[in-house]
Amino acid sequence: MGIQQIEVYTAAMRYEEPFTIAAGTSTKTCNVIVRVLTDYEIYGWGEASPSKRVTGETTETVIEALDKICPKLIGKCPLRIESDVEIMDQVISGNPAAKAAIDIALHDVLGKTARKPLFRILGGYRTEVLTDITLGIKSPKEMAQNAKKALDKGFKALKIKVGVDVDEDVERIRLVREVAGNDIQLRVDANQGWTPKQAMEALNKISRYNIQLAEQPVPSEDIEGLKNVKKNSPVPIMADESVHTPADALRLVREGAVDMMNIKLMKCGGILKAKKIAAVAEAAGMPCMIGCMSESSIGIAAATHLAGAVKNIQYADLDSDILLKDKITTEGGVPLVNSVRKFTNGHGLGIETVDTEFLGKPLRIYK
Ligand code: MN
């Protein structure tokens, strides 16, 4: 089996409404979609959702990286994913979102070749995945209203964005817990927005609202700060921006800097590397979350299959496709039923129909 052709598309998608976190506001995302075709009439879909803030990537850098990577993969076996990823890493360092697009497409091919849903051949631990929905930063009152709307839609877990001002952040969480009642899981994410001192104050004040975990309270490079916050926090601390690669995960374990880790395909370079992070964390007794960064249904399907496969991925924040107004797929993926992603019997990622009109003509074709 060989890779015969790789097509690269760009897809600009608008958010349903402006989405604000401690680091800024987004109104749209411009992602890169790839289709990897093989000589077996099987093809796979992949997606890169670059984040300048998190990995330094943009739509342009993803395309430039793919310009270097794709020619080297033509003729290679799509099922030798470990070897194909090695080739990508030899061609260019970094550029994890660009590499994730290819990695995801290769895993789609793997599943389709085996004629099984991808999660079943990656480990098949669980058959459905509970996801939260994220409440972007607004006034505490507006966030409580948005929480109510999410609960009405059936969500059982909410991720509350904070990291602006301690008193206001505490108020956000108090009001959301009031609306949610006791049975809804609440997580918070400061996206590096607090100082260690602010984080300790905020976390001690919000612990009474039964908060499951707090993501990235302090800047990513402040490992000492993370450690200090962890030591003084009644709420478990999860690394997000501080963990990109399996080596980062090992460092955080060695430093004892966090209690948990948030894996994202766009930070680590795809499913293969994500499994390695989950394994490092598992060996250290740290549970993982799988998160997202503005992926459409293709990237979200990949992350959900991984979450279904791997025991140590105990939490999921896989909601970006529903926050986007523009949709790439019209059928398939891993549909959301209330708060739960339920796998279909579709092979690979389960993507059935892609809106080719929306996608337009490929920007590049490598063969
Ligand atoms: Mn986060």
XYZ file of C-alpha atoms in Angstrom, residues 148-270:
123
model
C -28.157 27.752 31.604
C -28.399 27.521 27.798
C -25.751 24.757 27.737
C -27.539 22.793 30.453
C -30.811 23.121 28.536
C -29.040 21.532 25.562
C -28.106 18.558 27.759
C -24.479 19.247 28.683
C -23.338 17.572 31.903
C -19.919 19.226 32.145
C -18.916 22.871 31.723
C -15.495 24.410 31.241
C -15.400 27.945 32.580
C -12.829 30.326 31.107
C -11.268 32.619 33.706
C -7.918 34.337 34.267
C -8.931 37.992 34.123
C -9.500 39.357 37.628
C -9.625 37.181 40.739
C -12.781 38.624 42.326
C -14.660 38.625 39.032
C -13.425 35.102 38.242
C -14.658 33.829 41.617
C -18.017 35.472 40.890
C -18.154 33.770 37.457
C -17.718 30.398 39.086
C -20.102 31.082 41.960
C -22.907 32.102 39.586
C -22.327 29.192 37.190
C -22.392 26.685 40.082
C -25.600 28.293 41.341
C -27.264 27.776 37.954
C -25.771 24.294 37.431
C -26.732 22.664 40.744
C -24.541 19.998 42.319
C -24.499 17.245 39.673
C -22.789 19.101 36.818
C -19.008 18.753 36.443
C -17.253 22.136 36.482
C -13.693 22.720 35.259
C -11.924 26.066 35.009
C -9.241 27.262 32.596
C -7.188 30.412 33.248
C -5.131 30.122 30.023
C -2.003 31.466 31.818
C -3.920 34.552 32.962
C -3.078 34.544 36.678
C 0.148 35.143 38.584
C 0.998 32.331 41.033
C -0.247 34.503 43.915
C -3.542 35.304 42.148
C -3.959 31.645 41.232
C -3.557 30.468 44.831
C -6.048 33.070 46.025
C -8.582 32.248 43.319
C -8.260 28.468 43.669
C -8.674 28.587 47.437
C -11.787 30.729 47.023
C -13.391 28.566 44.312
C -12.708 25.158 45.872
C -16.003 25.383 47.803
C -17.838 25.245 44.444
C -16.614 21.694 43.813
C -14.234 22.348 40.922
C -12.873 19.222 39.249
C -9.626 20.762 37.954
C -7.968 24.040 36.988
C -6.094 24.336 33.684
C -2.924 26.322 33.216
C -3.299 28.874 36.027
C 0.048 30.587 35.292
C 2.273 31.263 32.242
C 3.440 28.131 30.427
C 7.167 28.581 31.069
C 6.729 29.241 34.812
C 7.235 25.664 35.996
C 8.289 26.855 39.479
C 5.058 28.860 39.643
C 3.007 25.838 38.607
C 4.702 23.747 41.287
C 3.999 26.346 43.931
C 0.375 26.713 42.910
C -0.071 22.930 42.888
C 1.341 22.673 46.417
C -1.060 25.313 47.731
C -4.183 24.536 45.723
C -7.159 22.509 46.957
C -8.136 22.097 43.271
C -6.100 19.681 41.062
C -3.850 21.531 38.598
C -3.726 20.567 34.926
C -0.998 21.619 32.486
C -2.160 22.729 29.034
C 0.094 25.340 27.398
C 3.026 23.881 29.425
C 2.764 20.457 27.766
C 3.179 20.027 24.035
C 5.375 16.949 23.542
C 6.050 13.640 25.332
C 9.350 15.214 26.539
C 7.401 18.118 28.105
C 5.181 15.564 29.837
C 8.230 13.785 31.265
C 9.656 17.095 32.514
C 6.403 18.003 34.282
C 6.359 14.550 35.880
C 9.977 14.872 37.051
C 9.320 18.338 38.473
C 6.079 17.236 40.112
C 4.637 20.440 38.677
C 1.028 19.375 38.000
C -1.620 16.760 38.836
C -2.967 16.253 35.301
C -2.239 17.071 31.650
C -4.312 18.324 28.735
C -3.302 16.680 25.453
C -4.156 18.361 22.154
C -3.400 16.884 18.754
C -2.459 20.350 17.467
C 0.176 20.840 20.184
C 1.839 17.431 19.991
C 1.652 16.622 16.261
C -1.121 14.036 16.121
